[in-house]
Amino acid sequence: MRTRDWPIRSKLTALVVAPVTALLALWIFATTLTFGPALDLLSARTLLYDLGRPGETVVTELQRERRLSVVQLAGTDELPALTEQRQRTDRAVAELRRRVDGEALRDAADDLLDARVDQLVTALAALPAGRGFIDDYKVDRAGALGLYSGMITAAFHAFDGMANLADPGLNRQAHALTALGRSRELLGQTDALLSGALIAGRFDVGEHAQLVQIIGNERWLIESAVADLPDASRAAYQQLTEGAAFGRLRTLQDAVISANRSGRPPVNAAAWQASHDAVQQQLRDFELTEADGLTDRSVPMAVRILVRLAATGVLGLGAVVLSVLVALRVGRTLAGRLSGVRTAALELADHRLPDVVTRLRRGEQVDVAREAPPLEYGHDEIGEVGRAFTKVQRTAVQAAVDEVTLRRGLNEVFLNIARRSQSLVHRQLALLDKMERRAEDPDELAELFQVDHLSTRLRRHAEDLVILAGSAPGRGWRNPVAMVDVIRGASSEVEAYDRVDITAVHPAGVLGRAVGDVIHLLAELIENATAFSPPDTRVTVTGEQVANGYALEITDRGLGMSDAALESANVRLASSPEFDPTQSARLGLFVVARLAARHGVKVRLRPSGDGGVTAVVLVPSDLVTAEPPAGPDPATLGDAPDRRLSRAGRRGNAQRPRVARTRPPTAPSASATTAVDTRFANGSGGGAADRASTAGGTTDDLDGLPRRVRRRTPDARPVSAVADTPTPRSPEEVRRVMAALQAGTARGRATVVPPPAPPAPASPPAPAGPSVPADSTAPVAPPGGAALPAPAASGPAADPTPATSAVPGPVTAPEPLTPTERDA
């Protein structure tokens, strides 16, 4: 039995129950031992009146019948007195049997007495048969004497079984009275033998010796019995034996002892009979009187024993109850104190310490002494444990304070570093913007755009540090931004932006205060989708208005995630846990969870149909507005030429038009291409046209915004249209050529539409962009969002496709925002 794992209450209960049970068993045993003798004393009266008195009557009647039977066998005639005596004997035996068969005697008798009573009843059952032998003279005087003496001996054996009292004095007196009864029985045997010898006129062979032996046994029994009697009883017996009848009987016995063994007995029959009957009656009366006195003394003694038993029982029971109460009190006190220590430990571990940590993380001040009060549990070992645990509590709370202080310091360090990095990145982006405005060489401008894109990604990672430090990034917008522009802004912050396809996006807008965080959130999810999917697969982004907000789905075709990993990631996204430095591999999910929790956005990952993962982003309704107008609002722009996302393309229709991209059969040569700048204009349309004309190019309106066609620099040398050997090109160059070809095709289509009337000088020029179907897609822009060099209108590599023909090719993502549009 493994007791070490038992609860403390079970151990204390076992510790209490074992000794209390032993004490209770000992009390029950002692009570039983005392109660048994008391019951024996109380049952002495029952035994006397149900067995002693009827048994003594039967013995007396059997002694008389025995004498008459021996006399009849010694003579020749039948004695009428014997018949009458037999009737009296039968009545005495019937009364004895009635008393013996009663429940009172059987309940009061023990096993030994029950057995001896059964032997007595069995011996008396042989009486009728013995009488028949006597009447038929089939036995002699010795046989008749033995028949009756056996029955009387069985009766005295039953009387001996009655003398089993608890008190030694009473028990000794009962045995003495039984011995006196036996001596009286021996006197009766002497009377029967002598009466037979007197009728026969002589002793039979052996009768004289038997008489002498019986008289000797009688006198010995009387002496031993009288010695065990109490003083008063002994004095009464001595006074009784000093009577004349005892003296005459003793004289006659002495004469019989000295008589001739074969001659006539030397006593007178009448004198013997008178002396014998007188002594026999006196002895019987003395025995009955002493038996009544014995019974009377046994009852008060039994009452005294019962009183002592009751007192002892009550005291013992009181001791047991007191032991139980003391054990329960001590056990309950110990269990309560130990449970208090346990409760304090659990309270510290489950509530107090986490609450202290939470308050510390909220910036509240915590008093260690108040949060870890001393545990007072006395001055014993449990009290020492409580005081030791108080020290543990204070140490734990102080450690939590120190840990949170350390984390706060680390967060401040992260925030300081991030703010510095942010400041440098913003300055770098502003510088790149100026350089891009002044650049005229297409290659140089493309490289500047690539640096701009890297700086934008660097800014996002710096914002990650700000979010890890528990602060908010600095980017923000005052006015709502179209959802499609938010998605484009997010995709432009991803390295593999050219793999992102924005398909169906229902028109909607996002409040300005949440634009930066939503862009950051979507960028993290899109970057995960591109990073964990093969490079030859596409990542699709869709958006639609739902009942409780706006739902965005980002789907990749990667290897997917296991159910356990998805569940763990969803728990992390839903709970926004504290930053754990050991989980550095999951910083993206942590940042997404923080951003989602800040605005009530719900993010959940689920398996996609193509084996990848779909990230579902639910923007709440309070952050979703109607889609803002397609053009820039001069009232919101004012004199801020550096506002970036406000310069994004605005379209009046719900579904923003997108330009399709076509891959021509052959790539155009570099000599036949002309750089086309598709950067968004800043401010009004007139300002954009002026800057375009100043740069030496021509302006055109596409998608509601003016575009500038870059001219070649003066020092650019023409390249032969036909090369003897193909010149190897880098992937970036091939991509630029293909994008330029597609842009040229789009511009060729635009020539079909008649140009608009020239604008009045006082008003901004009207947009001259073509009307593109709503379900088309825009070409993927290079890093930074600027258009790539496009082929010239004429030359060997000009696009042979008619301007009115449909352009085949895959539908790709709309162009991302330009570098100047992403800066907050």
CSV table of C-alpha atoms in Angstrom, one decimal, residues 313-610:
chain,number,residue,atom,x,y,z
A,313,GLY,CA,-17.8,1.9,30.3
A,314,VAL,CA,-18.8,5.6,30.5
A,315,LEU,CA,-15.3,6.6,31.4
A,316,GLY,CA,-13.9,4.4,28.7
A,317,LEU,CA,-16.4,5.7,26.2
A,318,GLY,CA,-15.6,9.2,27.3
A,319,ALA,CA,-11.9,8.5,26.8
A,320,VAL,CA,-12.6,7.2,23.4
A,321,VAL,CA,-14.7,10.2,22.5
A,322,LEU,CA,-12.1,12.5,24.0
A,323,SER,CA,-9.4,10.8,22.0
A,324,VAL,CA,-11.4,11.1,18.8
A,325,LEU,CA,-12.2,14.8,19.5
A,326,VAL,CA,-8.5,15.6,20.3
A,327,ALA,CA,-7.4,13.6,17.3
A,328,LEU,CA,-9.9,15.3,15.0
A,329,ARG,CA,-9.0,18.8,16.4
A,330,VAL,CA,-5.3,18.2,16.0
A,331,GLY,CA,-5.7,16.6,12.6
A,332,ARG,CA,-8.0,19.3,11.4
A,333,THR,CA,-5.6,22.0,12.7
A,334,LEU,CA,-2.7,20.3,11.0
A,335,ALA,CA,-4.6,19.8,7.8
A,336,GLY,CA,-5.9,23.3,7.9
A,337,ARG,CA,-2.5,24.8,8.4
A,338,LEU,CA,-1.0,22.6,5.7
A,339,SER,CA,-3.9,23.4,3.4
A,340,GLY,CA,-3.3,27.1,4.1
A,341,VAL,CA,0.3,26.8,3.0
A,342,ARG,CA,-0.7,24.8,-0.1
A,343,THR,CA,-3.5,27.4,-0.9
A,344,ALA,CA,-1.0,30.2,-0.5
A,345,ALA,CA,1.4,28.5,-2.8
A,346,LEU,CA,-1.2,27.9,-5.4
A,347,GLU,CA,-2.5,31.4,-5.0
A,348,LEU,CA,0.9,32.8,-5.6
A,349,ALA,CA,1.6,30.5,-8.6
A,350,ASP,CA,-1.8,30.8,-10.3
A,351,HIS,CA,-3.0,34.3,-9.5
A,352,ARG,CA,-0.8,36.6,-7.5
A,353,LEU,CA,2.4,36.3,-9.4
A,354,PRO,CA,0.8,36.4,-12.9
A,355,ASP,CA,-1.3,39.4,-11.7
A,356,VAL,CA,1.9,41.1,-10.5
A,357,VAL,CA,3.6,40.4,-13.8
A,358,THR,CA,0.6,41.8,-15.7
A,359,ARG,CA,0.5,44.9,-13.6
A,360,LEU,CA,4.2,45.4,-14.0
A,361,ARG,CA,3.8,45.0,-17.8
A,362,ARG,CA,1.1,47.7,-17.7
A,363,GLY,CA,3.6,50.0,-16.0
A,364,GLU,CA,2.2,49.9,-12.5
A,365,GLN,CA,4.3,50.1,-9.4
A,366,VAL,CA,4.2,46.9,-7.2
A,367,ASP,CA,5.0,46.8,-3.5
A,368,VAL,CA,6.8,43.5,-2.9
A,369,ALA,CA,5.9,43.5,0.9
A,370,ARG,CA,2.3,44.0,0.1
A,371,GLU,CA,2.1,41.4,-2.6
A,372,ALA,CA,3.9,38.8,-0.5
A,373,PRO,CA,2.5,39.1,3.0
A,374,PRO,CA,4.0,36.9,5.7
A,375,LEU,CA,2.3,33.6,6.4
A,376,GLU,CA,1.8,33.2,10.1
A,377,TYR,CA,1.2,29.5,11.0
A,378,GLY,CA,2.7,29.3,14.5
A,379,HIS,CA,6.2,28.6,15.8
A,380,ASP,CA,6.4,24.9,15.1
A,381,GLU,CA,7.7,23.2,12.0
A,382,ILE,CA,4.6,24.2,9.9
A,383,GLY,CA,5.2,27.8,11.0
A,384,GLU,CA,8.8,27.5,9.9
A,385,VAL,CA,7.6,26.2,6.5
A,386,GLY,CA,5.2,29.2,6.3
A,387,ARG,CA,8.0,31.6,7.0
A,388,ALA,CA,10.3,29.9,4.5
A,389,PHE,CA,7.5,30.1,1.9
A,390,THR,CA,7.1,33.8,2.7
A,391,LYS,CA,10.7,34.2,1.7
A,392,VAL,CA,10.0,32.2,-1.4
A,393,GLN,CA,7.0,34.4,-2.2
A,394,ARG,CA,9.0,37.6,-1.8
A,395,THR,CA,11.9,36.2,-3.8
A,396,ALA,CA,9.5,35.1,-6.6
A,397,VAL,CA,7.7,38.5,-6.7
A,398,GLN,CA,11.0,40.3,-6.6
A,399,ALA,CA,12.3,38.1,-9.4
A,400,ALA,CA,9.1,38.9,-11.4
A,401,VAL,CA,9.7,42.6,-10.8
A,402,ASP,CA,13.3,42.3,-11.8
A,403,GLU,CA,12.3,40.3,-14.9
A,404,VAL,CA,9.7,42.7,-16.0
A,405,THR,CA,12.0,45.6,-15.3
A,406,LEU,CA,14.6,43.9,-17.5
A,407,ARG,CA,12.1,43.2,-20.2
A,408,ARG,CA,11.0,46.8,-20.1
A,409,GLY,CA,14.6,47.9,-20.4
A,410,LEU,CA,15.1,45.6,-23.3
A,411,ASN,CA,11.9,46.9,-24.9
A,412,GLU,CA,13.2,50.4,-24.5
A,413,VAL,CA,16.5,49.4,-26.1
A,414,PHE,CA,14.6,47.7,-29.0
A,415,LEU,CA,12.4,50.8,-29.3
A,416,ASN,CA,15.3,53.2,-29.3
A,417,ILE,CA,17.2,51.2,-31.9
A,418,ALA,CA,14.0,50.9,-34.0
A,419,ARG,CA,13.2,54.6,-33.8
A,420,ARG,CA,16.8,55.4,-34.8
A,421,SER,CA,16.6,52.9,-37.7
A,422,GLN,CA,13.2,54.3,-38.7
A,423,SER,CA,14.5,57.9,-38.7
A,424,LEU,CA,17.4,56.8,-40.9
A,425,VAL,CA,15.2,54.8,-43.2
A,426,HIS,CA,12.8,57.7,-43.7
A,427,ARG,CA,15.7,60.0,-44.5
A,428,GLN,CA,17.0,57.4,-46.9
A,429,LEU,CA,13.6,57.1,-48.6
A,430,ALA,CA,13.3,60.9,-48.9
A,431,LEU,CA,16.8,61.1,-50.4
A,432,LEU,CA,16.0,58.2,-52.8
A,433,ASP,CA,12.8,60.1,-53.8
A,434,LYS,CA,14.8,63.2,-54.7
A,435,MET,CA,17.4,61.1,-56.6
A,436,GLU,CA,14.6,59.3,-58.5
A,437,ARG,CA,13.1,62.6,-59.5
A,438,ARG,CA,16.5,63.9,-60.9
A,439,ALA,CA,17.5,60.6,-62.5
A,440,GLU,CA,17.2,60.4,-66.3
A,441,ASP,CA,19.0,57.1,-67.1
A,442,PRO,CA,16.5,54.2,-67.1
A,443,ASP,CA,19.0,51.7,-65.7
A,444,GLU,CA,20.0,54.1,-63.0
A,445,LEU,CA,16.4,54.8,-62.2
A,446,ALA,CA,15.6,51.1,-62.0
A,447,GLU,CA,18.5,50.5,-59.6
A,448,LEU,CA,17.3,53.4,-57.5
A,449,PHE,CA,13.8,51.9,-57.5
A,450,GLN,CA,15.4,48.6,-56.3
A,451,VAL,CA,17.2,50.4,-53.5
A,452,ASP,CA,13.9,52.1,-52.7
A,453,HIS,CA,12.2,48.8,-52.4
A,454,LEU,CA,14.9,47.4,-50.1
A,455,SER,CA,14.6,50.5,-48.0
A,456,THR,CA,10.9,50.0,-47.8
A,457,ARG,CA,11.4,46.4,-46.6
A,458,LEU,CA,14.0,47.6,-44.1
A,459,ARG,CA,11.5,50.1,-42.8
A,460,ARG,CA,9.0,47.3,-42.2
A,461,HIS,CA,11.5,45.3,-40.3
A,462,ALA,CA,12.3,48.3,-38.2
A,463,GLU,CA,8.6,48.6,-37.5
A,464,ASP,CA,8.7,45.0,-36.3
A,465,LEU,CA,11.1,46.0,-33.6
A,466,VAL,CA,8.8,48.8,-32.6
A,467,ILE,CA,5.9,46.3,-32.3
A,468,LEU,CA,8.1,43.8,-30.4
A,469,ALA,CA,8.9,46.6,-28.0
A,470,GLY,CA,5.1,47.1,-27.4
A,471,SER,CA,4.8,50.4,-29.2
A,472,ALA,CA,3.0,51.5,-32.3
A,473,PRO,CA,4.7,52.4,-35.6
A,474,GLY,CA,4.8,56.0,-36.7
A,475,ARG,CA,3.1,55.7,-40.1
A,476,GLY,CA,-0.4,56.9,-40.3
A,477,TRP,CA,-3.0,58.5,-42.7
A,478,ARG,CA,-5.7,61.1,-42.0
A,479,ASN,CA,-8.1,60.0,-44.7
A,480,PRO,CA,-9.4,56.6,-45.8
A,481,VAL,CA,-7.5,54.6,-48.4
A,482,ALA,CA,-8.9,52.3,-51.0
A,483,MET,CA,-8.6,48.6,-50.1
A,484,VAL,CA,-7.0,47.8,-53.4
A,485,ASP,CA,-4.3,50.4,-52.7
A,486,VAL,CA,-3.8,48.9,-49.3
A,487,ILE,CA,-3.2,45.5,-50.8
A,488,ARG,CA,-0.9,47.0,-53.5
A,489,GLY,CA,1.0,48.8,-50.7
A,490,ALA,CA,1.4,45.5,-48.8
A,491,SER,CA,2.5,43.5,-51.9
A,492,SER,CA,5.1,46.2,-52.8
A,493,GLU,CA,6.8,45.6,-49.4
A,494,VAL,CA,7.4,42.0,-50.3
A,495,GLU,CA,10.6,40.8,-52.1
A,496,ALA,CA,8.7,38.5,-54.4
A,497,TYR,CA,6.1,41.0,-55.3
A,498,ASP,CA,6.0,39.9,-58.9
A,499,ARG,CA,4.5,36.5,-57.8
A,500,VAL,CA,1.5,38.2,-56.2
A,501,ASP,CA,-1.8,38.2,-58.1
A,502,ILE,CA,-4.6,40.5,-56.8
A,503,THR,CA,-7.7,39.0,-58.4
A,504,ALA,CA,-11.2,40.0,-57.2
A,505,VAL,CA,-11.2,42.9,-54.8
A,506,HIS,CA,-14.6,44.4,-54.0
A,507,PRO,CA,-14.5,48.2,-53.6
A,508,ALA,CA,-14.0,49.4,-50.0
A,509,GLY,CA,-11.8,51.7,-48.0
A,510,VAL,CA,-9.9,51.5,-44.7
A,511,LEU,CA,-9.8,54.2,-42.1
A,512,GLY,CA,-6.6,56.2,-42.1
A,513,ARG,CA,-5.7,55.4,-38.5
A,514,ALA,CA,-5.5,51.6,-39.4
A,515,VAL,CA,-4.0,51.8,-42.9
A,516,GLY,CA,-0.4,51.5,-41.8
A,517,ASP,CA,-1.0,48.5,-39.5
A,518,VAL,CA,-3.2,46.7,-42.1
A,519,ILE,CA,-0.6,47.2,-44.8
A,520,HIS,CA,2.1,45.8,-42.4
A,521,LEU,CA,-0.2,42.9,-41.4
A,522,LEU,CA,-0.9,42.0,-45.0
A,523,ALA,CA,2.7,42.3,-45.9
A,524,GLU,CA,3.8,39.9,-43.3
A,525,LEU,CA,1.2,37.3,-44.4
A,526,ILE,CA,2.1,37.8,-48.1
A,527,GLU,CA,5.8,37.5,-47.4
A,528,ASN,CA,5.1,34.2,-45.5
A,529,ALA,CA,3.1,33.0,-48.4
A,530,THR,CA,5.9,33.7,-50.9
A,531,ALA,CA,8.6,32.4,-48.6
A,532,PHE,CA,7.0,29.1,-47.9
A,533,SER,CA,5.8,28.2,-51.5
A,534,PRO,CA,7.8,27.2,-54.6
A,535,PRO,CA,9.2,30.2,-56.6
A,536,ASP,CA,7.3,29.1,-59.7
A,537,THR,CA,3.9,29.3,-58.0
A,538,ARG,CA,1.6,32.3,-57.6
A,539,VAL,CA,0.1,33.9,-54.5
A,540,THR,CA,-3.4,35.2,-54.9
A,541,VAL,CA,-5.1,37.9,-52.9
A,542,THR,CA,-8.8,38.4,-52.9
A,543,GLY,CA,-11.1,40.6,-50.9
A,544,GLU,CA,-14.9,40.9,-50.5
A,545,GLN,CA,-17.3,42.7,-48.2
A,546,VAL,CA,-19.0,40.4,-45.6
A,547,ALA,CA,-21.6,40.9,-43.0
A,548,ASN,CA,-19.3,41.8,-40.2
A,549,GLY,CA,-16.5,43.5,-42.0
A,550,TYR,CA,-14.2,43.0,-45.0
A,551,ALA,CA,-12.6,39.6,-45.6
A,552,LEU,CA,-9.2,39.2,-47.3
A,553,GLU,CA,-7.8,35.9,-48.4
A,554,ILE,CA,-4.1,35.3,-49.1
A,555,THR,CA,-3.6,31.8,-50.7
A,556,ASP,CA,-0.4,30.1,-51.6
A,557,ARG,CA,0.4,26.8,-53.2
A,558,GLY,CA,3.1,25.6,-50.9
A,559,LEU,CA,3.6,22.5,-48.8
A,560,GLY,CA,1.0,23.5,-46.3
A,561,MET,CA,1.0,22.9,-42.5
A,562,SER,CA,-0.1,20.1,-40.3
A,563,ASP,CA,-3.3,20.3,-38.3
A,564,ALA,CA,-1.3,20.7,-35.1
A,565,ALA,CA,0.8,23.5,-36.6
A,566,LEU,CA,-2.3,25.2,-37.9
A,567,GLU,CA,-4.0,25.0,-34.5
A,568,SER,CA,-0.9,26.3,-32.7
A,569,ALA,CA,-0.5,29.2,-35.2
A,570,ASN,CA,-4.2,30.1,-34.9
A,571,VAL,CA,-4.0,30.1,-31.1
A,572,ARG,CA,-1.0,32.4,-31.3
A,573,LEU,CA,-2.8,34.7,-33.8
A,574,ALA,CA,-6.0,34.8,-31.7
A,575,SER,CA,-4.4,35.4,-28.3
A,576,SER,CA,-1.7,38.0,-29.1
A,577,PRO,CA,0.8,36.5,-26.6
A,578,GLU,CA,3.7,38.3,-25.0
A,579,PHE,CA,6.9,38.3,-26.9
A,580,ASP,CA,9.0,35.3,-26.1
A,581,PRO,CA,12.6,35.6,-27.3
A,582,THR,CA,12.8,31.8,-27.5
A,583,GLN,CA,10.2,31.8,-30.3
A,584,SER,CA,12.3,33.9,-32.7
A,585,ALA,CA,11.4,31.7,-35.7
A,586,ARG,CA,7.7,32.9,-35.3
A,587,LEU,CA,8.3,36.7,-35.2
A,588,GLY,CA,6.0,37.2,-38.2
A,589,LEU,CA,3.1,35.6,-36.5
A,590,PHE,CA,3.8,37.5,-33.3
A,591,VAL,CA,3.8,40.8,-35.2
A,592,VAL,CA,0.6,39.9,-37.1
A,593,ALA,CA,-1.1,38.9,-33.8
A,594,ARG,CA,-0.1,42.2,-32.2
A,595,LEU,CA,-1.3,44.3,-35.1
A,596,ALA,CA,-4.6,42.3,-35.3
A,597,ALA,CA,-5.2,42.7,-31.6
A,598,ARG,CA,-4.6,46.5,-31.8
A,599,HIS,CA,-7.5,47.0,-34.2
A,600,GLY,CA,-9.7,44.0,-33.6
A,601,VAL,CA,-8.8,42.3,-36.8
A,602,LYS,CA,-9.2,38.5,-36.9
A,603,VAL,CA,-6.6,36.4,-38.6
A,604,ARG,CA,-7.0,32.7,-39.1
A,605,LEU,CA,-5.0,30.1,-41.1
A,606,ARG,CA,-6.7,27.2,-42.9
A,607,PRO,CA,-5.7,24.6,-45.5
A,608,SER,CA,-6.2,25.7,-49.1
A,609,GLY,CA,-7.6,23.5,-51.8
A,610,ASP,CA,-4.2,23.3,-53.7
